[in-house]
Amino acid sequence: MLMLLLLVVAAAVIVRGGSATYCDDNLFHAAGKLHLSSSSPGVQFTKELSASEYGPLNSFKKLHCCGENYLSLEWFKDNRSYPWPSDVSSFILNPESANQTIYTRSLTSSDHGVYTCQLANHTNIVNHSIQLVTIDVTSYWGEPLPTYKIPNKHYAQPEDSVRLYCEGFVGKVGLPDAINTIKWTKIGGNQTIESNEKYKIVEVSRENDQVLGAFLFINKIQETDYGQYMCSISNTDDQIVQQFTNITKPVFNNEQLDDKKVHRDLKFIILVMLALILIVWKRRWLCLTFERLKTKLDNDKYTLSEKTVHNIIVFYDEDNKDNAQYLVKKMEHRDNFITKKYYIDFSEDFIKRHTDLVKGFDLAIYLLSSNDTITSSLMTKSSQKSFIQDSVPPKKYIIDCDNMPVTPTKSWCDRVLADLSTEHTKRNQNTTNKLFRVV
């Protein structure tokens, strides 16, 4: 019983340690910070993943899908989601690897097929598929089988660092002197690349040395480093498989250049349009500001007394009835006018008592067009001369007096009169007179 427990624990350690080591070692440069595989910080793979896997029947086998920044990781076999019944696949998840590894302790013929891992987060999804082939032999004597497909080209600018990887299944034979090798060669150099200050070779193996791999790291690419590289994998029987890749400078074709030019021109057009909008808006703002300032200056010319409430009485005859109503209506819309109007019938009774009517008012405005003796008598009784001198505080304003001396008060009265004599169409268009805008 104790021996069985120890075997279970040992098997668990092997599974946990192997998977964790595989997805933790030899990650892309500064994994988690800067990846050679992607310029975006989203969900992505963290190392080269095999496209094909091979394994003898009844052997231990693992499949890996190493990634980061994912919220979910799902496995599929031939588009069928995990978990699988035994007649579909004997593979199970290894939770210790955050689901990045599935494994089986005894490979069966039903395990043959395409396995796909899908990594996802809130914004994007990435997939990777692995073709698993089962081999019905205990010892494999065939030629090496590539498991990782090397890209045809690797693009790099001068002074960049380059990472190349090559991997293949070589199997396992029961001979003490069995030797499997993997090496990198630069075409034209005719010499196997060895680790030095310029190059670094890192050999890896897995599945009990049935799978061999080798990284080639080239530090700070120079002109002499561009060209074709070859990876050679050989087994004990001197069977060799070779894979090739080219390190070259990135070349932008005409279409890419045209796209870049279109994007650049589009950005320029947008900036110009924004500048024009800003200029137009600024110009309009300046114009409105100028108009407001000009209006304020114009209104200041008609100001009687700011922050003061004026009690006003308006006298008018039949000819100026509309003018009186217009004047009172305009004044009633202001906070500093309290108005009252009287119709003058030029009777003797009114002439006698009108001086009493103006008592208690700050201003008396007469809108009179008659020139007969009664009107003249009314003007005389109003003593208008005492109210049109600049040195005397204004109490009354006499409108439509032809013989009024030319004084600032006379000018103010003339502006009132000019406004009241404006065409009726102007009033119908609700044109506000400057006199009553700011008082």
Short mmCIF file of C-alpha atoms in Angstrom, two decimals:
data_model
loop_
_atom_site.label_atom_id
_atom_site.label_comp_id
_atom_site.label_asym_id
_atom_site.label_seq_id
_atom_site.Cartn_x
_atom_site.Cartn_y
_atom_site.Cartn_z
CA MET A 1 0.00 0.00 0.00
CA LEU A 2 2.81 2.36 0.89
CA MET A 3 4.60 1.53 -2.34
CA LEU A 4 1.44 2.30 -4.37
CA LEU A 5 1.08 5.65 -2.62
CA LEU A 6 4.68 6.54 -3.39
CA LEU A 7 4.19 5.65 -7.05
CA VAL A 8 1.08 7.89 -7.28
CA VAL A 9 2.92 10.80 -5.65
CA ALA A 10 5.91 10.32 -7.94
CA ALA A 11 3.69 10.27 -11.00
CA ALA A 12 1.97 13.46 -9.86
CA VAL A 13 5.31 15.16 -9.33
CA ILE A 14 6.45 14.12 -12.79
CA VAL A 15 3.29 15.47 -14.42
CA ARG A 16 3.27 18.70 -12.43
CA GLY A 17 6.96 19.38 -12.75
CA GLY A 18 7.23 18.53 -16.43
CA SER A 19 4.31 20.71 -17.54
CA ALA A 20 5.22 23.62 -15.34
CA THR A 21 8.82 23.51 -16.53
CA TYR A 22 7.87 23.41 -20.19
CA CYS A 23 5.59 26.45 -20.05
CA ASP A 24 7.95 28.35 -17.74
CA ASP A 25 11.24 27.83 -19.61
CA ASN A 26 12.61 29.42 -22.78
CA LEU A 27 9.77 31.91 -23.12
CA PHE A 28 9.84 34.72 -25.62
CA HIS A 29 12.22 37.50 -24.65
CA ALA A 30 11.17 39.03 -21.29
CA ALA A 31 7.88 37.14 -21.32
CA GLY A 32 5.12 39.09 -19.67
CA LYS A 33 6.70 42.42 -20.67
CA LEU A 34 7.81 42.30 -24.30
CA HIS A 35 7.09 39.48 -26.71
CA LEU A 36 8.61 38.87 -30.07
CA SER A 37 5.41 37.15 -31.10
CA SER A 38 3.09 40.10 -30.60
CA SER A 39 3.26 43.83 -30.13
CA SER A 40 0.03 43.91 -28.11
CA PRO A 41 -0.23 43.16 -24.38
CA GLY A 42 -3.36 41.00 -24.78
CA VAL A 43 -3.81 37.25 -24.65
CA GLN A 44 -0.99 35.53 -26.54
CA PHE A 45 1.34 32.56 -26.68
CA THR A 46 4.58 32.74 -24.74
CA LYS A 47 6.80 30.36 -26.72
CA GLU A 48 7.01 28.39 -29.94
CA LEU A 49 4.31 25.72 -30.08
CA SER A 50 4.55 22.49 -32.02
CA ALA A 51 2.31 21.97 -35.03
CA SER A 52 2.75 18.19 -35.08
CA GLU A 53 3.29 15.63 -32.32
CA TYR A 54 4.20 11.93 -32.48
CA GLY A 55 4.11 9.18 -29.91
CA PRO A 56 4.35 5.37 -29.71
CA LEU A 57 1.26 3.56 -28.49
CA ASN A 58 1.07 2.86 -24.75
CA SER A 59 3.62 5.61 -24.00
CA PHE A 60 3.28 8.69 -21.79
CA LYS A 61 2.39 11.78 -23.86
CA LYS A 62 1.75 15.47 -23.20
CA LEU A 63 0.46 18.31 -25.38
CA HIS A 64 1.19 21.93 -24.44
CA CYS A 65 -0.40 25.31 -25.11
CA CYS A 66 1.62 28.00 -23.32
CA GLY A 67 0.06 31.44 -23.08
CA GLU A 68 -0.66 34.40 -20.83
CA ASN A 69 -3.19 37.14 -20.12
CA TYR A 70 -6.08 34.76 -20.78
CA LEU A 71 -9.21 34.37 -18.68
CA SER A 72 -10.20 31.01 -20.13
CA LEU A 73 -8.37 28.16 -21.86
CA GLU A 74 -10.36 25.45 -23.63
CA TRP A 75 -9.23 22.29 -25.40
CA PHE A 76 -10.90 20.66 -28.40
CA LYS A 77 -10.22 17.41 -30.21
CA ASP A 78 -11.44 17.36 -33.77
CA ASN A 79 -13.71 20.32 -32.85
CA ARG A 80 -15.16 18.44 -29.86
CA SER A 81 -14.72 20.23 -26.54
CA TYR A 82 -13.11 18.73 -23.46
CA PRO A 83 -13.83 16.50 -21.53
CA TRP A 84 -13.77 13.56 -23.92
CA PRO A 85 -15.02 10.00 -23.48
CA SER A 86 -12.37 7.29 -23.57
CA ASP A 87 -13.28 6.19 -27.08
CA VAL A 88 -12.53 9.75 -28.31
CA SER A 89 -9.36 10.53 -26.35
CA SER A 90 -7.60 9.40 -23.19
CA PHE A 91 -6.07 12.86 -22.60
CA ILE A 92 -6.98 14.74 -19.42
CA LEU A 93 -6.23 18.22 -18.14
CA ASN A 94 -3.35 18.94 -15.84
CA PRO A 95 -4.82 21.61 -13.49
CA GLU A 96 -1.39 22.28 -12.01
CA SER A 97 -0.39 23.90 -15.32
CA ALA A 98 -3.41 26.24 -15.40
CA ASN A 99 -4.90 23.96 -18.09
CA GLN A 100 -1.98 24.69 -20.45
CA THR A 101 -1.11 20.97 -20.61
CA ILE A 102 -3.13 17.85 -21.32
CA TYR A 103 -1.60 14.41 -20.92
CA THR A 104 -2.21 10.67 -21.04
CA ARG A 105 -0.28 7.93 -19.27
CA SER A 106 -0.93 5.44 -22.05
CA LEU A 107 -1.35 6.63 -25.63
CA THR A 108 -4.08 4.79 -27.58
CA SER A 109 -5.00 4.68 -31.24
CA SER A 110 -8.15 6.72 -30.48
CA ASP A 111 -5.94 9.61 -29.37
CA HIS A 112 -4.91 10.25 -32.97
CA GLY A 113 -6.37 13.55 -34.27
CA VAL A 114 -6.21 17.36 -34.20
CA TYR A 115 -6.11 19.04 -30.79
CA THR A 116 -6.86 22.75 -30.57
CA CYS A 117 -6.39 25.08 -27.61
CA GLN A 118 -8.33 28.33 -27.41
CA LEU A 119 -7.20 31.18 -25.16
CA ALA A 120 -9.58 34.07 -24.57
CA ASN A 121 -10.12 37.19 -22.52
CA HIS A 122 -12.70 39.98 -22.68
CA THR A 123 -11.34 41.41 -25.93
CA ASN A 124 -9.75 38.73 -28.10
CA ILE A 125 -9.26 35.02 -28.77
CA VAL A 126 -6.24 33.08 -30.05
CA ASN A 127 -6.13 29.46 -31.23
CA HIS A 128 -3.44 26.88 -31.87
CA SER A 129 -3.83 23.40 -33.35
CA ILE A 130 -1.62 20.33 -33.00
CA GLN A 131 -1.80 17.24 -35.22
CA LEU A 132 -1.15 14.17 -33.05
CA VAL A 133 -0.01 11.00 -34.83
CA THR A 134 0.25 7.70 -32.97
CA ILE A 135 2.99 5.24 -33.95
CA ASP A 136 2.34 1.52 -33.63
CA VAL A 137 5.89 0.63 -32.62
CA THR A 138 7.83 0.64 -29.39
CA SER A 139 11.12 1.79 -30.92
CA TYR A 140 11.06 4.31 -33.78
CA TRP A 141 13.74 3.81 -36.47
CA GLY A 142 12.37 6.13 -39.14
CA GLU A 143 13.78 9.50 -40.17
CA PRO A 144 13.30 12.43 -37.82
CA LEU A 145 9.88 14.07 -38.01
CA PRO A 146 9.70 17.90 -37.63
CA THR A 147 7.27 18.96 -34.92
CA TYR A 148 7.71 22.74 -35.16
CA LYS A 149 7.29 24.43 -38.51
CA ILE A 150 10.01 27.03 -38.94
CA PRO A 151 8.83 30.23 -40.64
CA ASN A 152 10.33 30.74 -44.08
CA LYS A 153 11.53 34.21 -43.12
CA HIS A 154 12.51 36.08 -40.00
CA TYR A 155 12.52 39.86 -40.35
CA ALA A 156 15.01 41.95 -38.41
CA GLN A 157 16.48 45.43 -38.55
CA PRO A 158 20.20 45.97 -37.90
CA GLU A 159 21.03 45.79 -34.19
CA ASP A 160 17.92 43.66 -33.53
CA SER A 161 18.21 40.34 -31.73
CA VAL A 162 16.85 37.23 -33.46
CA ARG A 163 15.51 33.97 -32.02
CA LEU A 164 15.28 30.85 -34.19
CA TYR A 165 13.89 27.49 -33.11
CA CYS A 166 13.96 24.02 -34.61
CA GLU A 167 12.42 20.82 -33.22
CA GLY A 168 11.76 17.23 -34.31
CA PHE A 169 10.67 13.80 -33.13
CA VAL A 170 13.55 11.27 -33.23
CA GLY A 171 12.02 8.45 -31.16
CA LYS A 172 13.78 6.15 -28.75
CA VAL A 173 15.81 3.04 -29.54
CA GLY A 174 17.15 0.57 -27.04
CA LEU A 175 20.82 0.88 -27.98
CA PRO A 176 23.47 2.11 -25.54
CA ASP A 177 25.37 4.01 -28.23
CA ALA A 178 22.30 5.60 -29.83
CA ILE A 179 22.96 9.26 -30.57
CA ASN A 180 20.51 11.86 -31.88
CA THR A 181 21.80 15.31 -32.82
CA ILE A 182 20.48 18.75 -33.82
CA LYS A 183 22.56 21.64 -35.13
CA TRP A 184 22.35 25.05 -36.84
CA THR A 185 24.38 26.11 -39.88
CA LYS A 186 24.54 29.36 -41.84
CA ILE A 187 24.39 28.67 -45.55
CA GLY A 188 27.59 29.93 -47.12
CA GLY A 189 29.53 29.52 -43.92
CA ASN A 190 29.59 25.72 -44.15
CA GLN A 191 30.33 25.45 -40.45
CA THR A 192 28.14 24.41 -37.56
CA ILE A 193 27.28 27.41 -35.41
CA GLU A 194 28.72 27.19 -31.91
CA SER A 195 27.85 29.33 -28.89
CA ASN A 196 30.02 32.44 -28.52
CA GLU A 197 29.56 36.17 -27.94
CA LYS A 198 27.62 36.47 -31.18
CA TYR A 199 25.58 33.27 -31.14
CA LYS A 200 23.96 31.24 -28.41
CA ILE A 201 22.77 27.65 -28.87
CA VAL A 202 20.32 26.21 -26.33
CA GLU A 203 19.36 22.55 -26.81
CA VAL A 204 16.18 21.18 -25.22
CA SER A 205 14.50 17.78 -25.09
CA ARG A 206 11.22 16.35 -23.87
CA GLU A 207 9.20 13.14 -23.89
CA ASN A 208 12.14 11.13 -22.49
CA ASP A 209 14.48 12.55 -25.19
CA GLN A 210 12.16 11.47 -28.00
CA VAL A 211 11.77 15.11 -29.07
CA LEU A 212 14.87 17.27 -29.64
CA GLY A 213 14.93 21.02 -30.11
CA ALA A 214 17.52 23.79 -30.41
CA PHE A 215 17.29 27.58 -30.07
CA LEU A 216 19.65 29.85 -31.99
CA PHE A 217 19.95 33.33 -30.52
CA ILE A 218 21.77 35.95 -32.59
CA ASN A 219 22.76 39.09 -30.73
CA LYS A 220 22.63 42.45 -32.55
CA ILE A 221 22.17 41.54 -36.18
CA GLN A 222 24.83 42.91 -38.57
CA GLU A 223 24.91 42.93 -42.35
CA THR A 224 26.93 39.69 -42.41
CA ASP A 225 24.24 37.93 -40.33
CA TYR A 226 21.54 38.27 -42.97
CA GLY A 227 21.00 35.21 -45.13
CA GLN A 228 19.79 31.61 -45.01
CA TYR A 229 20.11 29.33 -41.98
CA MET A 230 19.66 25.56 -41.86
CA CYS A 231 18.61 23.32 -38.97
CA SER A 232 19.65 19.65 -39.26
CA ILE A 233 18.17 16.88 -37.11
CA SER A 234 19.79 13.42 -37.35
CA ASN A 235 19.25 10.08 -35.59
CA THR A 236 21.36 7.03 -34.83
CA ASP A 237 20.78 5.63 -38.28
CA ASP A 238 22.26 8.79 -39.83
CA GLN A 239 18.91 9.81 -41.18
CA ILE A 240 18.73 13.57 -41.47
CA VAL A 241 15.89 16.08 -41.90
CA GLN A 242 16.71 19.69 -42.71
CA GLN A 243 14.71 22.88 -42.36
CA PHE A 244 15.57 26.33 -43.69
CA THR A 245 14.78 29.93 -42.85
CA ASN A 246 16.00 33.34 -44.01
CA ILE A 247 16.88 36.33 -41.89
CA THR A 248 16.13 39.43 -43.93
CA LYS A 249 15.34 43.09 -43.54
CA PRO A 250 11.68 44.04 -43.59
CA VAL A 251 10.65 45.29 -47.04
CA PHE A 252 7.60 47.46 -47.52
CA ASN A 253 5.87 46.85 -50.83
CA ASN A 254 4.16 49.55 -52.85
CA GLU A 255 0.78 48.66 -51.41
CA GLN A 256 2.08 49.03 -47.87
CA LEU A 257 3.78 52.29 -48.79
CA ASP A 258 0.57 53.51 -50.41
CA ASP A 259 -1.40 52.59 -47.29
CA LYS A 260 1.09 54.46 -45.13
CA LYS A 261 0.90 57.47 -47.44
CA VAL A 262 -2.91 57.39 -47.34
CA HIS A 263 -2.86 57.22 -43.55
CA ARG A 264 -0.35 60.07 -43.39
CA ASP A 265 -2.36 62.19 -45.80
CA LEU A 266 -5.57 61.41 -43.93
CA LYS A 267 -4.01 62.50 -40.66
CA PHE A 268 -2.82 65.71 -42.32
CA ILE A 269 -6.29 66.43 -43.73
CA ILE A 270 -7.88 65.82 -40.34
CA LEU A 271 -5.39 68.16 -38.66
CA VAL A 272 -6.03 70.85 -41.29
CA MET A 273 -9.80 70.51 -40.86
CA LEU A 274 -9.48 70.74 -37.09
CA ALA A 275 -7.30 73.83 -37.50
CA LEU A 276 -9.86 75.43 -39.84
CA ILE A 277 -12.70 74.62 -37.46
CA LEU A 278 -10.71 76.14 -34.62
CA ILE A 279 -9.95 79.26 -36.67
CA VAL A 280 -13.61 79.68 -37.71
CA TRP A 281 -14.81 79.11 -34.18
CA LYS A 282 -12.23 81.54 -32.83
CA ARG A 283 -13.18 84.11 -35.46
CA ARG A 284 -16.85 83.72 -34.63
CA TRP A 285 -16.08 84.00 -30.93
CA LEU A 286 -14.09 87.19 -31.54
CA CYS A 287 -16.90 88.61 -33.68
CA LEU A 288 -19.52 87.82 -31.04
CA THR A 289 -17.31 89.26 -28.34
CA PHE A 290 -16.78 92.40 -30.40
CA GLU A 291 -20.53 92.70 -31.05
CA ARG A 292 -21.29 92.31 -27.35
CA LEU A 293 -18.69 94.94 -26.47
CA LYS A 294 -19.98 97.28 -29.17
CA THR A 295 -23.56 96.77 -28.01
CA LYS A 296 -22.57 97.48 -24.44
CA LEU A 297 -20.78 100.65 -25.47
CA ASP A 298 -23.81 101.70 -27.54
CA ASN A 299 -26.17 100.93 -24.68
CA ASP A 300 -24.05 102.89 -22.28
CA LYS A 301 -24.80 105.99 -24.33
CA TYR A 302 -28.51 105.60 -23.51
CA THR A 303 -28.15 104.83 -19.84
CA LEU A 304 -30.11 107.13 -17.57
CA SER A 305 -29.13 105.84 -14.19
CA GLU A 306 -28.05 102.25 -13.63
CA LYS A 307 -29.25 100.36 -10.57
CA THR A 308 -31.98 102.98 -9.99
CA VAL A 309 -35.74 102.48 -10.26
CA HIS A 310 -37.44 105.28 -12.18
CA ASN A 311 -41.10 106.15 -11.73
CA ILE A 312 -42.19 107.51 -15.10
CA ILE A 313 -45.40 109.11 -16.33
CA VAL A 314 -46.03 109.41 -20.05
CA PHE A 315 -48.42 112.03 -21.49
CA TYR A 316 -49.55 111.61 -25.07
CA ASP A 317 -52.07 112.96 -27.55
CA GLU A 318 -54.13 111.08 -30.14
CA ASP A 319 -51.37 111.22 -32.75
CA ASN A 320 -48.85 109.60 -30.41
CA LYS A 321 -51.04 106.89 -28.90
CA ASP A 322 -49.13 104.06 -30.57
CA ASN A 323 -45.81 105.63 -29.65
CA ALA A 324 -46.85 105.87 -26.01
CA GLN A 325 -48.01 102.26 -25.85
CA TYR A 326 -44.77 101.14 -27.51
CA LEU A 327 -42.66 103.21 -25.11
CA VAL A 328 -44.46 101.98 -21.98
CA LYS A 329 -44.40 98.38 -23.14
CA LYS A 330 -40.65 98.53 -23.69
CA MET A 331 -40.05 100.15 -20.33
CA GLU A 332 -42.24 97.65 -18.50
CA HIS A 333 -39.85 94.90 -19.61
CA ARG A 334 -37.03 96.56 -17.68
CA ASP A 335 -36.53 96.12 -13.95
CA ASN A 336 -35.71 99.76 -13.32
CA PHE A 337 -38.80 101.40 -14.79
CA ILE A 338 -42.26 101.81 -13.25
CA THR A 339 -44.46 103.45 -15.85
CA LYS A 340 -47.88 105.08 -16.08
CA LYS A 341 -49.44 106.80 -19.08
CA TYR A 342 -52.08 109.52 -19.46
CA TYR A 343 -54.00 110.57 -22.54
CA ILE A 344 -54.06 114.35 -22.97
CA ASP A 345 -57.32 115.80 -24.26
CA PHE A 346 -56.04 119.40 -23.90
CA SER A 347 -58.95 120.43 -21.76
CA GLU A 348 -58.63 123.36 -19.37
CA ASP A 349 -59.24 120.95 -16.46
CA PHE A 350 -56.30 118.79 -17.44
CA ILE A 351 -54.00 121.79 -17.92
CA LYS A 352 -54.83 122.93 -14.40
CA ARG A 353 -54.22 119.54 -12.70
CA HIS A 354 -51.51 117.92 -14.79
CA THR A 355 -48.78 119.53 -12.68
CA ASP A 356 -50.24 117.65 -9.70
CA LEU A 357 -50.22 114.40 -11.66
CA VAL A 358 -46.46 114.52 -12.16
CA LYS A 359 -45.80 114.76 -8.46
CA GLY A 360 -44.19 111.58 -7.15
CA PHE A 361 -42.71 110.68 -10.54
CA ASP A 362 -39.03 110.92 -11.36
CA LEU A 363 -39.56 111.51 -15.05
CA ALA A 364 -42.40 112.93 -17.13
CA ILE A 365 -42.35 112.25 -20.86
CA TYR A 366 -44.61 114.21 -23.19
CA LEU A 367 -45.38 112.76 -26.59
CA LEU A 368 -47.17 115.67 -28.25
CA SER A 369 -47.53 116.61 -31.90
CA SER A 370 -50.02 119.51 -31.62
CA ASN A 371 -48.68 123.00 -32.09
CA ASP A 372 -51.74 124.99 -31.04
CA THR A 373 -51.83 127.47 -28.20
CA ILE A 374 -53.10 124.88 -25.73
CA THR A 375 -50.04 122.72 -26.29
CA SER A 376 -47.79 125.74 -25.95
CA SER A 377 -49.57 126.68 -22.74
CA LEU A 378 -49.05 123.14 -21.42
CA MET A 379 -45.35 123.31 -22.23
CA THR A 380 -45.08 126.66 -20.50
CA LYS A 381 -46.77 125.39 -17.37
CA SER A 382 -44.34 122.46 -17.36
CA SER A 383 -41.43 124.90 -17.09
CA GLN A 384 -39.40 122.76 -19.42
CA LYS A 385 -36.47 125.14 -19.42
CA SER A 386 -35.62 124.24 -15.83
CA PHE A 387 -35.41 120.57 -16.76
CA ILE A 388 -33.16 120.68 -19.77
CA GLN A 389 -30.12 122.28 -18.21
CA ASP A 390 -27.19 119.91 -17.71
CA SER A 391 -26.42 121.38 -14.32
CA VAL A 392 -29.88 120.59 -12.94
CA PRO A 393 -30.77 116.98 -11.93
CA PRO A 394 -33.33 115.80 -14.49
CA LYS A 395 -36.89 115.50 -13.28
CA LYS A 396 -38.82 115.77 -16.52
CA TYR A 397 -38.07 115.28 -20.21
CA ILE A 398 -40.03 117.21 -22.77
CA ILE A 399 -40.23 115.31 -26.04
CA ASP A 400 -40.99 116.91 -29.41
CA CYS A 401 -40.07 120.44 -28.41
CA ASP A 402 -38.65 122.13 -31.46
CA ASN A 403 -37.09 125.03 -29.57
CA MET A 404 -35.24 122.93 -26.96
CA PRO A 405 -31.58 124.07 -26.63
CA VAL A 406 -28.90 121.72 -27.92
CA THR A 407 -27.71 119.93 -24.79
CA PRO A 408 -26.92 116.27 -23.90
CA THR A 409 -30.46 116.08 -22.54
CA LYS A 410 -31.82 117.31 -25.86
CA SER A 411 -29.75 114.63 -27.64
CA TRP A 412 -31.17 111.96 -25.39
CA CYS A 413 -34.68 113.17 -26.10
CA ASP A 414 -33.96 113.16 -29.82
CA ARG A 415 -32.87 109.51 -29.67
CA VAL A 416 -36.08 108.58 -27.86
CA LEU A 417 -38.08 110.43 -30.45
CA ALA A 418 -36.17 108.81 -33.31
CA ASP A 419 -36.89 105.39 -31.90
CA LEU A 420 -40.57 106.09 -31.49
CA SER A 421 -40.86 107.36 -35.04
CA THR A 422 -39.38 104.13 -36.53
CA GLU A 423 -41.54 102.35 -39.07
CA HIS A 424 -44.23 100.05 -37.70
CA THR A 425 -42.63 97.15 -39.54
CA LYS A 426 -39.61 97.43 -37.27
CA ARG A 427 -41.86 97.10 -34.26
CA ASN A 428 -43.68 94.16 -35.76
CA GLN A 429 -40.33 92.37 -36.16
CA ASN A 430 -39.78 92.75 -32.41
CA THR A 431 -36.68 94.85 -32.96
CA THR A 432 -35.55 95.91 -29.52
CA ASN A 433 -34.51 99.52 -29.32
CA LYS A 434 -31.06 100.19 -27.98
CA LEU A 435 -32.45 102.73 -25.55
CA PHE A 436 -34.19 100.05 -23.51
CA ARG A 437 -31.62 97.27 -23.61
CA VAL A 438 -29.43 98.35 -20.73
CA VAL A 439 -30.80 101.04 -18.51
#
